[in-house]
Every structure is written in C-alpha cells, then in structure tokens.
mmCIF file of C-alpha atoms in Angstrom:
data_model
loop_
_atom_site.group_PDB
_atom_site.id
_atom_site.type_symbol
_atom_site.label_atom_id
_atom_site.label_comp_id
_atom_site.label_asym_id
_atom_site.label_seq_id
_atom_site.Cartn_x
_atom_site.Cartn_y
_atom_site.Cartn_z
ATOM 1 C CA UNK A 1 99.828 128.500 110.947
ATOM 2 C CA UNK A 2 96.424 130.142 110.433
ATOM 3 C CA UNK A 3 95.036 131.320 107.104
ATOM 4 C CA UNK A 4 92.100 133.698 106.728
ATOM 5 C CA UNK A 5 90.186 133.999 103.456
ATOM 6 C CA UNK A 6 87.807 136.809 102.576
ATOM 7 C CA UNK A 7 84.840 135.244 100.766
ATOM 8 C CA UNK A 8 82.757 136.823 98.018
ATOM 9 C CA UNK A 9 79.391 137.866 99.511
ATOM 10 C CA UNK A 10 77.317 135.954 96.935
ATOM 11 C CA UNK A 11 79.184 132.971 95.524
ATOM 12 C CA UNK A 12 81.476 132.461 98.569
ATOM 13 C CA UNK A 13 84.599 132.133 96.394
ATOM 14 C CA UNK A 14 87.775 133.295 98.176
ATOM 15 C CA UNK A 15 88.819 136.793 97.120
ATOM 16 C CA UNK A 16 91.904 137.294 99.258
ATOM 17 C CA UNK A 17 94.000 135.314 101.741
ATOM 18 C CA UNK A 18 96.135 136.227 104.745
ATOM 19 C CA UNK A 19 98.489 133.660 106.286
ATOM 20 C CA UNK A 20 100.059 134.056 109.709
ATOM 21 C CA UNK A 21 102.780 131.573 110.612
ATOM 22 C CA UNK A 22 104.270 132.755 113.898
ATOM 23 C CA UNK A 23 101.721 135.170 115.347
ATOM 24 C CA UNK A 24 99.892 134.119 118.500
ATOM 25 C CA UNK A 25 97.241 136.846 118.143
ATOM 26 C CA UNK A 26 95.615 138.023 114.898
ATOM 27 C CA UNK A 27 93.279 141.027 114.990
ATOM 28 C CA UNK A 28 90.652 141.897 112.382
ATOM 29 C CA UNK A 29 88.833 145.222 112.055
ATOM 30 C CA UNK A 30 88.546 148.595 110.341
ATOM 31 C CA UNK A 31 91.396 150.290 112.221
ATOM 32 C CA UNK A 32 94.844 150.383 110.629
ATOM 33 C CA UNK A 33 96.434 148.859 113.753
ATOM 34 C CA UNK A 34 94.804 145.458 112.985
ATOM 35 C CA UNK A 35 96.581 142.597 111.224
ATOM 36 C CA UNK A 36 93.703 142.319 108.737
ATOM 37 C CA UNK A 37 92.004 145.592 107.831
ATOM 38 C CA UNK A 38 88.492 145.442 106.380
ATOM 39 C CA UNK A 39 86.926 148.643 105.115
ATOM 40 C CA UNK A 40 83.215 148.093 105.756
ATOM 41 C CA UNK A 41 80.779 150.322 107.630
ATOM 42 C CA UNK A 42 79.470 147.385 109.694
ATOM 43 C CA UNK A 43 82.940 146.189 110.770
ATOM 44 C CA UNK A 44 84.102 147.667 114.077
ATOM 45 C CA UNK A 45 87.512 149.295 114.456
ATOM 46 C CA UNK A 46 88.560 146.241 116.493
ATOM 47 C CA UNK A 47 86.061 143.542 115.552
ATOM 48 C CA UNK A 48 87.598 140.080 116.095
ATOM 49 C CA UNK A 49 90.635 138.659 117.815
ATOM 50 C CA UNK A 50 92.011 135.205 117.026
ATOM 51 C CA UNK A 51 94.278 133.902 119.776
ATOM 52 C CA UNK A 52 96.456 130.782 119.869
ATOM 53 C CA UNK A 53 95.912 128.814 123.085
ATOM 54 C CA UNK A 54 97.213 125.502 124.423
ATOM 55 C CA UNK A 55 94.178 123.800 122.857
ATOM 56 C CA UNK A 56 94.353 125.553 119.472
ATOM 57 C CA UNK A 57 92.956 128.830 118.168
ATOM 58 C CA UNK A 58 90.083 130.746 119.732
ATOM 59 C CA UNK A 59 87.840 133.507 118.314
ATOM 60 C CA UNK A 60 86.799 136.438 120.490
ATOM 61 C CA UNK A 61 84.241 138.900 119.167
ATOM 62 C CA UNK A 62 85.029 142.487 120.122
ATOM 63 C CA UNK A 63 82.727 144.371 117.724
ATOM 64 C CA UNK A 64 79.510 146.114 118.676
ATOM 65 C CA UNK A 65 77.743 144.662 115.607
ATOM 66 C CA UNK A 66 78.713 141.141 116.637
ATOM 67 C CA UNK A 67 80.378 138.166 115.001
ATOM 68 C CA UNK A 68 78.309 135.280 113.666
ATOM 69 C CA UNK A 69 78.968 131.577 113.208
ATOM 70 C CA UNK A 70 76.298 129.601 111.347
ATOM 71 C CA UNK A 71 73.895 132.517 111.814
ATOM 72 C CA UNK A 72 74.324 132.654 115.598
ATOM 73 C CA UNK A 73 76.008 135.502 117.409
ATOM 74 C CA UNK A 74 79.147 134.399 119.248
ATOM 75 C CA UNK A 75 81.327 135.948 121.934
ATOM 76 C CA UNK A 76 84.112 133.385 122.246
ATOM 77 C CA UNK A 77 84.446 130.010 120.505
ATOM 78 C CA UNK A 78 87.258 127.614 119.575
ATOM 79 C CA UNK A 79 88.328 127.603 115.924
ATOM 80 C CA UNK A 80 87.589 124.495 113.902
ATOM 81 C CA UNK A 81 89.416 124.151 110.599
ATOM 82 C CA UNK A 82 87.344 125.523 107.724
ATOM 83 C CA UNK A 83 84.767 127.464 109.732
ATOM 84 C CA UNK A 84 83.296 130.662 108.298
ATOM 85 C CA UNK A 85 82.565 133.645 110.509
ATOM 86 C CA UNK A 86 80.590 136.704 109.479
ATOM 87 C CA UNK A 87 81.517 140.115 110.829
ATOM 88 C CA UNK A 88 78.186 141.745 111.729
ATOM 89 C CA UNK A 89 74.860 140.421 110.492
ATOM 90 C CA UNK A 90 75.431 141.717 106.946
ATOM 91 C CA UNK A 91 79.220 142.057 106.871
ATOM 92 C CA UNK A 92 82.077 140.192 105.231
ATOM 93 C CA UNK A 93 82.534 136.415 105.560
ATOM 94 C CA UNK A 94 85.937 135.112 106.642
ATOM 95 C CA UNK A 95 86.925 131.454 106.326
ATOM 96 C CA UNK A 96 89.522 130.228 108.831
ATOM 97 C CA UNK A 97 91.944 127.401 107.999
ATOM 98 C CA UNK A 98 94.314 126.075 110.659
ATOM 99 C CA UNK A 99 97.585 124.235 110.068
ATOM 100 C CA UNK A 100 99.963 123.839 107.147
ATOM 101 C CA UNK A 101 97.440 121.822 105.122
ATOM 102 C CA UNK A 102 95.140 124.865 105.068
ATOM 103 C CA UNK A 103 97.640 126.579 102.806
ATOM 104 C CA UNK A 104 97.502 123.604 100.399
ATOM 105 C CA UNK A 105 93.700 123.725 100.328
ATOM 106 C CA UNK A 106 93.846 127.403 99.385
ATOM 107 C CA UNK A 107 96.308 126.680 96.572
ATOM 108 C CA UNK A 108 93.962 123.961 95.335
ATOM 109 C CA UNK A 109 90.981 126.339 95.468
ATOM 110 C CA UNK A 110 92.907 128.954 93.497
ATOM 111 C CA UNK A 111 93.828 126.336 90.894
ATOM 112 C CA UNK A 112 90.181 125.224 90.607
ATOM 113 C CA UNK A 113 89.043 128.830 90.365
ATOM 114 C CA UNK A 114 91.493 129.447 87.523
ATOM 115 C CA UNK A 115 89.909 126.543 85.634
ATOM 116 C CA UNK A 116 86.392 128.002 86.009
ATOM 117 C CA UNK A 117 84.925 130.781 83.795
ATOM 118 C CA UNK A 118 86.392 134.279 84.311
ATOM 119 C CA UNK A 119 85.088 136.217 87.301
ATOM 120 C CA UNK A 120 83.464 138.762 84.990
ATOM 121 C CA UNK A 121 81.114 136.015 83.800
ATOM 122 C CA UNK A 122 80.314 134.868 87.358
ATOM 123 C CA UNK A 123 79.797 138.191 89.131
ATOM 124 C CA UNK A 124 77.241 140.834 88.136
ATOM 125 C CA UNK A 125 78.607 144.386 87.650
ATOM 126 C CA UNK A 126 79.460 146.302 90.813
ATOM 127 C CA UNK A 127 77.105 148.858 92.218
ATOM 128 C CA UNK A 128 78.296 152.405 92.755
ATOM 129 C CA UNK A 129 80.740 152.588 95.722
ATOM 130 C CA UNK A 130 78.800 155.431 97.365
ATOM 131 C CA UNK A 131 75.707 153.217 97.724
ATOM 132 C CA UNK A 132 75.161 150.880 100.647
ATOM 133 C CA UNK A 133 76.354 147.740 98.896
ATOM 134 C CA UNK A 134 76.458 145.236 101.745
ATOM 135 C CA UNK A 135 75.146 141.914 100.537
ATOM 136 C CA UNK A 136 75.015 143.145 96.951
ATOM 137 C CA UNK A 137 77.329 142.100 94.107
ATOM 138 C CA UNK A 138 80.854 143.434 94.203
ATOM 139 C CA UNK A 139 83.704 143.557 91.786
ATOM 140 C CA UNK A 140 86.990 141.745 91.933
ATOM 141 C CA UNK A 141 90.283 143.586 91.870
ATOM 142 C CA UNK A 142 93.122 142.565 89.608
ATOM 143 C CA UNK A 143 94.076 139.075 90.811
ATOM 144 C CA UNK A 144 97.785 139.899 90.440
ATOM 145 C CA UNK A 145 97.563 142.477 93.221
ATOM 146 C CA UNK A 146 98.090 140.327 96.296
ATOM 147 C CA UNK A 147 97.964 143.150 98.836
ATOM 148 C CA UNK A 148 94.370 144.213 98.225
ATOM 149 C CA UNK A 149 91.037 143.163 96.815
ATOM 150 C CA UNK A 150 87.895 145.142 96.189
ATOM 151 C CA UNK A 151 84.428 144.121 97.282
ATOM 152 C CA UNK A 152 81.519 146.481 96.748
ATOM 153 C CA UNK A 153 83.958 149.149 95.605
ATOM 154 C CA UNK A 154 85.882 149.169 98.910
ATOM 155 C CA UNK A 155 89.472 147.940 99.338
ATOM 156 C CA UNK A 156 90.431 145.215 101.803
ATOM 157 C CA UNK A 157 93.997 144.960 103.012
ATOM 158 C CA UNK A 158 96.320 143.364 105.500
ATOM 159 C CA UNK A 159 98.924 145.144 107.530
ATOM 160 C CA UNK A 160 102.362 143.592 107.281
ATOM 161 C CA UNK A 161 104.482 144.028 110.343
ATOM 162 C CA UNK A 162 108.273 143.878 110.180
ATOM 163 C CA UNK A 163 109.700 140.922 112.057
ATOM 164 C CA UNK A 164 110.704 141.726 115.623
ATOM 165 C CA UNK A 165 114.218 140.413 116.047
#
C-alpha cells in the first residue's frame, strides 16, 4: 500500500490523501490519464511515476520542471516512508507513506488536525485564482468532499479506475 498526501504550501498540513493498495505503478501529473491529477501550471502533464519494485517503491521524475527531494533535483530515487517530494521548484509538495501503517498515521494526523483551531484561523485568505499563486496562501475546500481539494483556487483530484477483473 502507498499513500500520497498533498501538503499545504505554507503550513505543510495534509490537504488531501490518495491511497493505492494494489497498483504497481502510480502516475502523478496534470493530464487526466494520471492516477493523481494536479492542476498547477508548473506540474507537467506526466510529472512523476511511482513504481513498485522488488526492493520497494521507486520515484521517477518525468516532468520538464523537475522533481525535488530536500531541495535537490532528482531523476530516480527509492521511496523512504514519509519523504516529501516537490513537483517543480515552486510546485505542490507530496508526502509519500508506504505500508499499511501509513494509513494509520494519516488517520492520526487528521484526528490531531481536527483538535487544532479551524483552518480559517490558520490560513490567510486565498488570493484571486487568476493570479500566479504558487507559494502563496491558498484556501481549503470543504473537508467533507473527499474527491477534491482546492489550493490557490485550483482543484486537485484523483482519477479512480474501475477494477480490472
């Protein structure tokens, strides 16, 4: 199992999660044929591929704007539980959790977040969606809507594929 979490650009709180239990390849990008679709000008149509190997999961950067780990541009690296990658130098941050316990950590984070002050008190008002808002405050979507979140006025979504039986 692998779980991806979109992190808020300023306070790094998780905004949305995608969990993949049986997939051996997970693709992230702007194009609608990806498993995780991120609507950001700096994200390539096919930006990152996560692939399960004999040794675990591996990240391959496909995007022209690059993928960054700890501020360094990567091309291909093994996944370590809890790492955070950034899509492009100023793009969205994605945390990667591997294994069943990753799902429990996310539940715990959501519980802790519910105990903290409301998001409206933590996040400054959103800028206008037509502005270049990368790295600026965004607004949170209704938490009850599990299929999309909004950062900087732009929706983020995941494509759900029917099971292939």
